Amino acid sequence: QQQVKQSPQSLIVQKGGIPIINCAYENTAFDYFPWYQQFPGKGPALLIAIRPDVSEKKEGRFTISFNKSAKQFSLHIMDSQPGDSATYFCAASRAGTASKLTFGTGTRLQVTL
Amino acid sequence: GAGVSQSPSNKVTEKGKDVELRCDPISGHTALYWYRQSLGQGLEFLIYFQGNSAPDKSGLPSDRFSAERTGGSVSTLTIQRTQQEDSAVYLCASSLNGVRETQYFGPGTRLLVL
């Protein structure tokens, strides 16, 4: 059972564009939603995270939008750069599970010149 | 200091052999996680250690998989009688205390079972 569904699988945008990656979850007990960025040959690194008591969080060029009623959240990358080319994973965890993360299947982003 | 380190970085083994994968967490981090990343898939939780508490083994896919953490620091993931479907990247992560803390991942061990 896939508890976090992520789309699209891959995405190509031009430099300066705004890629949007979407995730949907099923378990209403989830209360922590991080996004991880992974470069080839490296482990994932935390990019930004949100809790369901807010609808939006910005950190630099990265924004998470959260819709609790729809059980959806998304990552927006403003003014994307070739250095943003990586695989992005959404994840979720719930209280009482020691932050055990359930991950989406990942989105491979390519930012072209 | 240094981040999470894992060894070996790559491991090729024959079906049926046992393998051991090592993780050195960030110094001072009490929580340690193992995840598995199969080709084109997301990360799958395997096992979690927190201090001296009993580990959460709920993600281990079979009894061929086991892990231990010695002295609250280094952890070893052991896969017995490896199968081809065990081929994946095994990632280790650590966090300060395991409760709503950022998980820092190592570079992973790429396991190929022939």
PDB file of C-alpha atoms in Angstrom:
ATOM      1  CA  GLN A   1       0.000   0.000   0.000  1.00  0.00           C
ATOM      2  CA  GLN A   2       1.505   3.258  -1.166  1.00  0.00           C
ATOM      3  CA  GLN A   3       0.616   5.847   1.417  1.00  0.00           C
ATOM      4  CA  VAL A   4       2.250   8.802  -0.326  1.00  0.00           C
ATOM      5  CA  LYS A   5       1.699   9.228  -4.063  1.00  0.00           C
ATOM      6  CA  GLN A   6       4.029  11.558  -5.939  1.00  0.00           C
ATOM      7  CA  SER A   7       3.799  13.024  -9.435  1.00  0.00           C
ATOM      8  CA  PRO A   8       5.140  13.553 -11.989  1.00  0.00           C
ATOM      9  CA  GLN A   9       7.858  10.899 -12.250  1.00  0.00           C
ATOM     10  CA  SER A  10      10.021  13.263 -14.259  1.00  0.00           C
ATOM     11  CA  LEU A  11       9.970  16.914 -15.187  1.00  0.00           C
ATOM     12  CA  ILE A  12      11.963  19.089 -17.558  1.00  0.00           C
ATOM     13  CA  VAL A  13      11.842  22.875 -17.271  1.00  0.00           C
ATOM     14  CA  GLN A  14      13.877  25.716 -18.666  1.00  0.00           C
ATOM     15  CA  LYS A  15      16.069  27.857 -16.443  1.00  0.00           C
ATOM     16  CA  GLY A  16      13.910  30.400 -14.653  1.00  0.00           C
ATOM     17  CA  GLY A  17      10.807  28.223 -14.844  1.00  0.00           C
ATOM     18  CA  ILE A  18       8.754  27.109 -11.843  1.00  0.00           C
ATOM     19  CA  PRO A  19       8.578  23.323 -11.560  1.00  0.00           C
ATOM     20  CA  ILE A  20       5.790  22.005  -9.367  1.00  0.00           C
ATOM     21  CA  ILE A  21       5.857  18.548  -7.795  1.00  0.00           C
ATOM     22  CA  ASN A  22       2.745  17.148  -6.193  1.00  0.00           C
ATOM     23  CA  CYS A  23       2.136  14.628  -3.445  1.00  0.00           C
ATOM     24  CA  ALA A  24      -1.015  13.132  -2.010  1.00  0.00           C
ATOM     25  CA  TYR A  25      -1.340  11.135   1.161  1.00  0.00           C
ATOM     26  CA  GLU A  26      -3.935   8.788   2.569  1.00  0.00           C
ATOM     27  CA  ASN A  27      -3.215   8.591   6.280  1.00  0.00           C
ATOM     28  CA  THR A  28      -4.845  11.509   8.105  1.00  0.00           C
ATOM     29  CA  ALA A  29      -2.593  10.818  11.090  1.00  0.00           C
ATOM     30  CA  PHE A  30       0.407  12.156   9.165  1.00  0.00           C
ATOM     31  CA  ASP A  31       1.490  15.451  10.686  1.00  0.00           C
ATOM     32  CA  TYR A  32       4.948  16.177   9.313  1.00  0.00           C
ATOM     33  CA  PHE A  33       5.719  16.570   5.608  1.00  0.00           C
ATOM     34  CA  PRO A  34       9.348  17.037   4.526  1.00  0.00           C
ATOM     35  CA  TRP A  35      10.825  17.288   1.058  1.00  0.00           C
ATOM     36  CA  TYR A  36      14.215  15.761   0.313  1.00  0.00           C
ATOM     37  CA  GLN A  37      16.604  16.520  -2.546  1.00  0.00           C
ATOM     38  CA  GLN A  38      18.922  13.817  -3.848  1.00  0.00           C
ATOM     39  CA  PHE A  39      21.824  14.215  -6.274  1.00  0.00           C
ATOM     40  CA  PRO A  40      23.244  11.176  -8.094  1.00  0.00           C
ATOM     41  CA  GLY A  41      25.474   9.089  -5.860  1.00  0.00           C
ATOM     42  CA  LYS A  42      24.470  10.990  -2.747  1.00  0.00           C
ATOM     43  CA  GLY A  43      22.022  10.409   0.056  1.00  0.00           C
ATOM     44  CA  PRO A  44      18.871  12.531   0.274  1.00  0.00           C
ATOM     45  CA  ALA A  45      19.128  15.871   2.071  1.00  0.00           C
ATOM     46  CA  LEU A  46      16.292  17.729   3.773  1.00  0.00           C
ATOM     47  CA  LEU A  47      15.162  20.678   1.685  1.00  0.00           C
ATOM     48  CA  ILE A  48      12.126  22.060   3.483  1.00  0.00           C
ATOM     49  CA  ALA A  49       9.363  20.708   5.719  1.00  0.00           C
ATOM     50  CA  ILE A  50       5.859  21.720   6.771  1.00  0.00           C
ATOM     51  CA  ARG A  51       3.336  20.817   9.452  1.00  0.00           C
ATOM     52  CA  PRO A  52      -0.422  20.817   8.787  1.00  0.00           C
ATOM     53  CA  ASP A  53      -1.148  23.879  10.903  1.00  0.00           C
ATOM     54  CA  VAL A  54       0.067  26.157   8.083  1.00  0.00           C
ATOM     55  CA  SER A  55      -0.886  26.252   4.408  1.00  0.00           C
ATOM     56  CA  GLU A  56       2.390  27.510   3.001  1.00  0.00           C
ATOM     57  CA  LYS A  57       6.055  27.675   3.900  1.00  0.00           C
ATOM     58  CA  LYS A  58       8.851  29.412   2.007  1.00  0.00           C
ATOM     59  CA  GLU A  59      12.567  28.954   2.314  1.00  0.00           C
ATOM     60  CA  GLY A  60      14.539  30.840  -0.289  1.00  0.00           C
ATOM     61  CA  ARG A  61      13.374  29.739  -3.742  1.00  0.00           C
ATOM     62  CA  PHE A  62      11.514  26.716  -2.365  1.00  0.00           C
ATOM     63  CA  THR A  63       7.863  26.809  -1.304  1.00  0.00           C
ATOM     64  CA  ILE A  64       5.610  24.089   0.092  1.00  0.00           C
ATOM     65  CA  SER A  65       1.876  24.506  -0.364  1.00  0.00           C
ATOM     66  CA  PHE A  66      -0.299  22.343   1.877  1.00  0.00           C
ATOM     67  CA  ASN A  67      -3.994  21.515   1.505  1.00  0.00           C
ATOM     68  CA  LYS A  68      -5.135  19.571   4.546  1.00  0.00           C
ATOM     69  CA  SER A  69      -8.714  18.964   3.363  1.00  0.00           C
ATOM     70  CA  ALA A  70      -7.508  17.546   0.047  1.00  0.00           C
ATOM     71  CA  LYS A  71      -4.633  15.663   1.717  1.00  0.00           C
ATOM     72  CA  GLN A  72      -2.219  17.108  -0.793  1.00  0.00           C
ATOM     73  CA  PHE A  73       1.005  19.070  -0.671  1.00  0.00           C
ATOM     74  CA  SER A  74       3.322  20.386  -3.345  1.00  0.00           C
ATOM     75  CA  LEU A  75       6.794  21.782  -3.848  1.00  0.00           C
ATOM     76  CA  HIS A  76       7.385  24.846  -6.012  1.00  0.00           C
ATOM     77  CA  ILE A  77      10.864  25.914  -7.074  1.00  0.00           C
ATOM     78  CA  MET A  78      11.007  29.565  -8.068  1.00  0.00           C
ATOM     79  CA  ASP A  79      13.525  30.774 -10.672  1.00  0.00           C
ATOM     80  CA  SER A  80      14.830  27.241 -11.179  1.00  0.00           C
ATOM     81  CA  GLN A  81      18.504  26.791 -11.990  1.00  0.00           C
ATOM     82  CA  PRO A  82      20.476  23.962 -13.650  1.00  0.00           C
ATOM     83  CA  GLY A  83      21.948  23.228 -10.203  1.00  0.00           C
ATOM     84  CA  ASP A  84      18.456  22.309  -9.028  1.00  0.00           C
ATOM     85  CA  SER A  85      18.539  19.273 -11.333  1.00  0.00           C
ATOM     86  CA  ALA A  86      18.092  16.365  -8.928  1.00  0.00           C
ATOM     87  CA  THR A  87      15.539  13.864  -7.700  1.00  0.00           C
ATOM     88  CA  TYR A  88      13.010  15.204  -5.225  1.00  0.00           C
ATOM     89  CA  PHE A  89      11.150  13.064  -2.709  1.00  0.00           C
ATOM     90  CA  CYS A  90       8.185  14.017  -0.613  1.00  0.00           C
ATOM     91  CA  ALA A  91       7.668  12.195   2.657  1.00  0.00           C
ATOM     92  CA  ALA A  92       5.356  12.048   5.629  1.00  0.00           C
ATOM     93  CA  SER A  93       5.406  10.840   9.191  1.00  0.00           C
ATOM     94  CA  ARG A  94       2.941  10.695  12.035  1.00  0.00           C
ATOM     95  CA  ALA A  95       3.070  11.316  15.715  1.00  0.00           C
ATOM     96  CA  GLY A  96       4.138   8.344  17.804  1.00  0.00           C
ATOM     97  CA  THR A  97       6.220   6.755  15.060  1.00  0.00           C
ATOM     98  CA  ALA A  98       9.520   8.379  15.952  1.00  0.00           C
ATOM     99  CA  SER A  99       9.625  10.294  12.694  1.00  0.00           C
ATOM    100  CA  LYS A 100       9.668   7.084  10.666  1.00  0.00           C
ATOM    101  CA  LEU A 101       9.295   8.513   7.182  1.00  0.00           C
ATOM    102  CA  THR A 102       7.048   7.219   4.406  1.00  0.00           C
ATOM    103  CA  PHE A 103       8.430   8.416   1.076  1.00  0.00           C
ATOM    104  CA  GLY A 104       6.917   9.105  -2.316  1.00  0.00           C
ATOM    105  CA  THR A 105       8.503   7.473  -5.355  1.00  0.00           C
ATOM    106  CA  GLY A 106      10.460  10.556  -6.390  1.00  0.00           C
ATOM    107  CA  THR A 107      10.498  13.104  -9.221  1.00  0.00           C
ATOM    108  CA  ARG A 108      13.526  13.492 -11.428  1.00  0.00           C
ATOM    109  CA  LEU A 109      13.859  17.181 -12.290  1.00  0.00           C
ATOM    110  CA  GLN A 110      16.013  18.486 -15.113  1.00  0.00           C
ATOM    111  CA  VAL A 111      16.504  22.220 -15.511  1.00  0.00           C
ATOM    112  CA  THR A 112      17.848  23.135 -18.932  1.00  0.00           C
ATOM    113  CA  LEU A 113      19.665  26.288 -19.999  1.00  0.00           C
TER     114      LEU A 113
ATOM    115  CA  GLY B   1      31.982  16.969  12.590  1.00  0.00           C
ATOM    116  CA  ALA B   2      31.602  14.622   9.664  1.00  0.00           C
ATOM    117  CA  GLY B   3      28.266  13.478   8.316  1.00  0.00           C
ATOM    118  CA  VAL B   4      26.849   9.976   8.262  1.00  0.00           C
ATOM    119  CA  SER B   5      29.264   7.543   6.676  1.00  0.00           C
ATOM    120  CA  GLN B   6      28.529   4.132   5.219  1.00  0.00           C
ATOM    121  CA  SER B   7      30.715   1.284   4.063  1.00  0.00           C
ATOM    122  CA  PRO B   8      31.267  -0.267   1.689  1.00  0.00           C
ATOM    123  CA  SER B   9      30.075   2.186  -0.935  1.00  0.00           C
ATOM    124  CA  ASN B  10      29.499  -0.685  -3.357  1.00  0.00           C
ATOM    125  CA  LYS B  11      29.075  -4.405  -2.787  1.00  0.00           C
ATOM    126  CA  VAL B  12      28.682  -7.167  -5.348  1.00  0.00           C
ATOM    127  CA  THR B  13      27.829 -10.587  -4.023  1.00  0.00           C
ATOM    128  CA  GLU B  14      26.555 -13.915  -5.216  1.00  0.00           C
ATOM    129  CA  LYS B  15      23.075 -15.151  -4.495  1.00  0.00           C
ATOM    130  CA  GLY B  16      22.988 -17.056  -1.244  1.00  0.00           C
ATOM    131  CA  LYS B  17      25.915 -15.267   0.392  1.00  0.00           C
ATOM    132  CA  ASP B  18      25.604 -13.134   3.530  1.00  0.00           C
ATOM    133  CA  VAL B  19      26.503  -9.435   3.507  1.00  0.00           C
ATOM    134  CA  GLU B  20      27.129  -6.842   6.208  1.00  0.00           C
ATOM    135  CA  LEU B  21      26.620  -3.138   5.673  1.00  0.00           C
ATOM    136  CA  ARG B  22      28.007  -0.591   8.106  1.00  0.00           C
ATOM    137  CA  CYS B  23      26.754   2.819   9.211  1.00  0.00           C
ATOM    138  CA  ASP B  24      28.562   5.420  11.304  1.00  0.00           C
ATOM    139  CA  PRO B  25      26.067   8.053  12.422  1.00  0.00           C
ATOM    140  CA  ILE B  26      26.802  11.654  13.254  1.00  0.00           C
ATOM    141  CA  SER B  27      28.462  11.878  16.656  1.00  0.00           C
ATOM    142  CA  GLY B  28      25.925  12.566  19.380  1.00  0.00           C
ATOM    143  CA  HIS B  29      22.917  11.452  17.372  1.00  0.00           C
ATOM    144  CA  THR B  30      20.856   8.974  19.362  1.00  0.00           C
ATOM    145  CA  ALA B  31      18.477   7.927  16.590  1.00  0.00           C
ATOM    146  CA  LEU B  32      19.542   5.784  13.627  1.00  0.00           C
ATOM    147  CA  TYR B  33      17.449   4.588  10.683  1.00  0.00           C
ATOM    148  CA  TRP B  34      17.988   2.179   7.814  1.00  0.00           C
ATOM    149  CA  TYR B  35      16.114   2.619   4.534  1.00  0.00           C
ATOM    150  CA  ARG B  36      16.218   0.753   1.225  1.00  0.00           C
ATOM    151  CA  GLN B  37      16.007   2.482  -2.160  1.00  0.00           C
ATOM    152  CA  SER B  38      15.250   0.233  -5.091  1.00  0.00           C
ATOM    153  CA  LEU B  39      15.797   1.389  -8.673  1.00  0.00           C
ATOM    154  CA  GLY B  40      13.192   3.979  -9.594  1.00  0.00           C
ATOM    155  CA  GLN B  41      11.476   3.688  -6.243  1.00  0.00           C
ATOM    156  CA  GLY B  42      11.198   5.791  -3.168  1.00  0.00           C
ATOM    157  CA  LEU B  43      12.855   4.995   0.093  1.00  0.00           C
ATOM    158  CA  GLU B  44      11.460   2.151   2.139  1.00  0.00           C
ATOM    159  CA  PHE B  45      11.868   2.179   5.928  1.00  0.00           C
ATOM    160  CA  LEU B  46      13.603  -0.901   7.335  1.00  0.00           C
ATOM    161  CA  ILE B  47      14.536  -0.426  11.003  1.00  0.00           C
ATOM    162  CA  TYR B  48      14.964   2.295  13.637  1.00  0.00           C
ATOM    163  CA  PHE B  49      17.169   2.504  16.738  1.00  0.00           C
ATOM    164  CA  GLN B  50      16.698   5.049  19.520  1.00  0.00           C
ATOM    165  CA  GLY B  51      19.135   5.072  22.400  1.00  0.00           C
ATOM    166  CA  ASN B  52      18.858   1.920  24.509  1.00  0.00           C
ATOM    167  CA  SER B  53      15.249   1.206  23.517  1.00  0.00           C
ATOM    168  CA  ALA B  54      14.265  -1.922  21.641  1.00  0.00           C
ATOM    169  CA  PRO B  55      14.583  -1.278  17.896  1.00  0.00           C
ATOM    170  CA  ASP B  56      11.550  -0.805  15.679  1.00  0.00           C
ATOM    171  CA  LYS B  57      11.946  -3.653  13.181  1.00  0.00           C
ATOM    172  CA  SER B  58       8.560  -3.210  11.535  1.00  0.00           C
ATOM    173  CA  GLY B  59      10.003  -2.476   8.078  1.00  0.00           C
ATOM    174  CA  LEU B  60      12.305  -5.465   7.717  1.00  0.00           C
ATOM    175  CA  PRO B  61      11.051  -7.423   4.664  1.00  0.00           C
ATOM    176  CA  SER B  62      11.997 -10.890   5.889  1.00  0.00           C
ATOM    177  CA  ASP B  63      13.818 -12.730   8.650  1.00  0.00           C
ATOM    178  CA  ARG B  64      16.908 -12.763   6.446  1.00  0.00           C
ATOM    179  CA  PHE B  65      17.376  -9.114   7.407  1.00  0.00           C
ATOM    180  CA  SER B  66      18.717  -8.082  10.799  1.00  0.00           C
ATOM    181  CA  ALA B  67      20.497  -5.112  12.280  1.00  0.00           C
ATOM    182  CA  GLU B  68      22.300  -4.217  15.431  1.00  0.00           C
ATOM    183  CA  ARG B  69      23.689  -1.084  16.940  1.00  0.00           C
ATOM    184  CA  THR B  70      26.649  -1.384  19.248  1.00  0.00           C
ATOM    185  CA  GLY B  71      27.367   1.112  21.992  1.00  0.00           C
ATOM    186  CA  GLY B  72      24.660   3.419  20.744  1.00  0.00           C
ATOM    187  CA  SER B  73      26.761   4.390  17.765  1.00  0.00           C
ATOM    188  CA  VAL B  74      27.811   2.207  14.825  1.00  0.00           C
ATOM    189  CA  SER B  75      25.161   0.031  13.226  1.00  0.00           C
ATOM    190  CA  THR B  76      25.444  -3.031  11.021  1.00  0.00           C
ATOM    191  CA  LEU B  77      22.711  -4.270   8.689  1.00  0.00           C
ATOM    192  CA  THR B  78      23.078  -7.954   7.848  1.00  0.00           C
ATOM    193  CA  ILE B  79      21.356  -9.710   4.977  1.00  0.00           C
ATOM    194  CA  GLN B  80      21.598 -13.487   5.077  1.00  0.00           C
ATOM    195  CA  ARG B  81      21.267 -15.766   2.058  1.00  0.00           C
ATOM    196  CA  THR B  82      20.990 -12.804  -0.301  1.00  0.00           C
ATOM    197  CA  GLN B  83      18.518 -12.906  -3.170  1.00  0.00           C
ATOM    198  CA  GLN B  84      18.550 -10.942  -6.425  1.00  0.00           C
ATOM    199  CA  GLU B  85      15.585  -8.872  -5.246  1.00  0.00           C
ATOM    200  CA  ASP B  86      17.770  -7.594  -2.391  1.00  0.00           C
ATOM    201  CA  SER B  87      19.729  -5.538  -4.940  1.00  0.00           C
ATOM    202  CA  ALA B  88      19.209  -1.903  -3.977  1.00  0.00           C
ATOM    203  CA  VAL B  89      20.842   1.083  -2.334  1.00  0.00           C
ATOM    204  CA  TYR B  90      20.784   0.796   1.441  1.00  0.00           C
ATOM    205  CA  LEU B  91      20.714   4.160   3.139  1.00  0.00           C
ATOM    206  CA  CYS B  92      21.412   4.978   6.747  1.00  0.00           C
ATOM    207  CA  ALA B  93      20.237   8.146   8.463  1.00  0.00           C
ATOM    208  CA  SER B  94      20.680   9.600  11.919  1.00  0.00           C
ATOM    209  CA  SER B  95      18.970  12.324  13.878  1.00  0.00           C
ATOM    210  CA  LEU B  96      19.609  14.051  17.145  1.00  0.00           C
ATOM    211  CA  ASN B  97      16.925  12.344  19.186  1.00  0.00           C
ATOM    212  CA  GLY B  98      14.495  10.780  16.733  1.00  0.00           C
ATOM    213  CA  VAL B  99      11.541  12.948  17.592  1.00  0.00           C
ATOM    214  CA  ARG B 100      10.697  15.502  14.912  1.00  0.00           C
ATOM    215  CA  GLU B 101      14.350  16.012  14.147  1.00  0.00           C
ATOM    216  CA  THR B 102      15.918  16.285  10.706  1.00  0.00           C
ATOM    217  CA  GLN B 103      17.237  12.979   9.438  1.00  0.00           C
ATOM    218  CA  TYR B 104      20.702  13.211   7.909  1.00  0.00           C
ATOM    219  CA  PHE B 105      21.425  10.558   5.325  1.00  0.00           C
ATOM    220  CA  GLY B 106      24.644   8.849   4.401  1.00  0.00           C
ATOM    221  CA  PRO B 107      25.657   8.247   0.762  1.00  0.00           C
ATOM    222  CA  GLY B 108      24.379   4.690   0.834  1.00  0.00           C
ATOM    223  CA  THR B 109      25.729   1.253  -0.010  1.00  0.00           C
ATOM    224  CA  ARG B 110      24.890  -0.024  -3.495  1.00  0.00           C
ATOM    225  CA  LEU B 111      24.293  -3.755  -3.238  1.00  0.00           C
ATOM    226  CA  LEU B 112      24.175  -5.946  -6.327  1.00  0.00           C
ATOM    227  CA  VAL B 113      23.280  -9.606  -5.918  1.00  0.00           C
ATOM    228  CA  LEU B 114      24.225 -11.716  -8.931  1.00  0.00           C
TER     229      LEU B 114
END
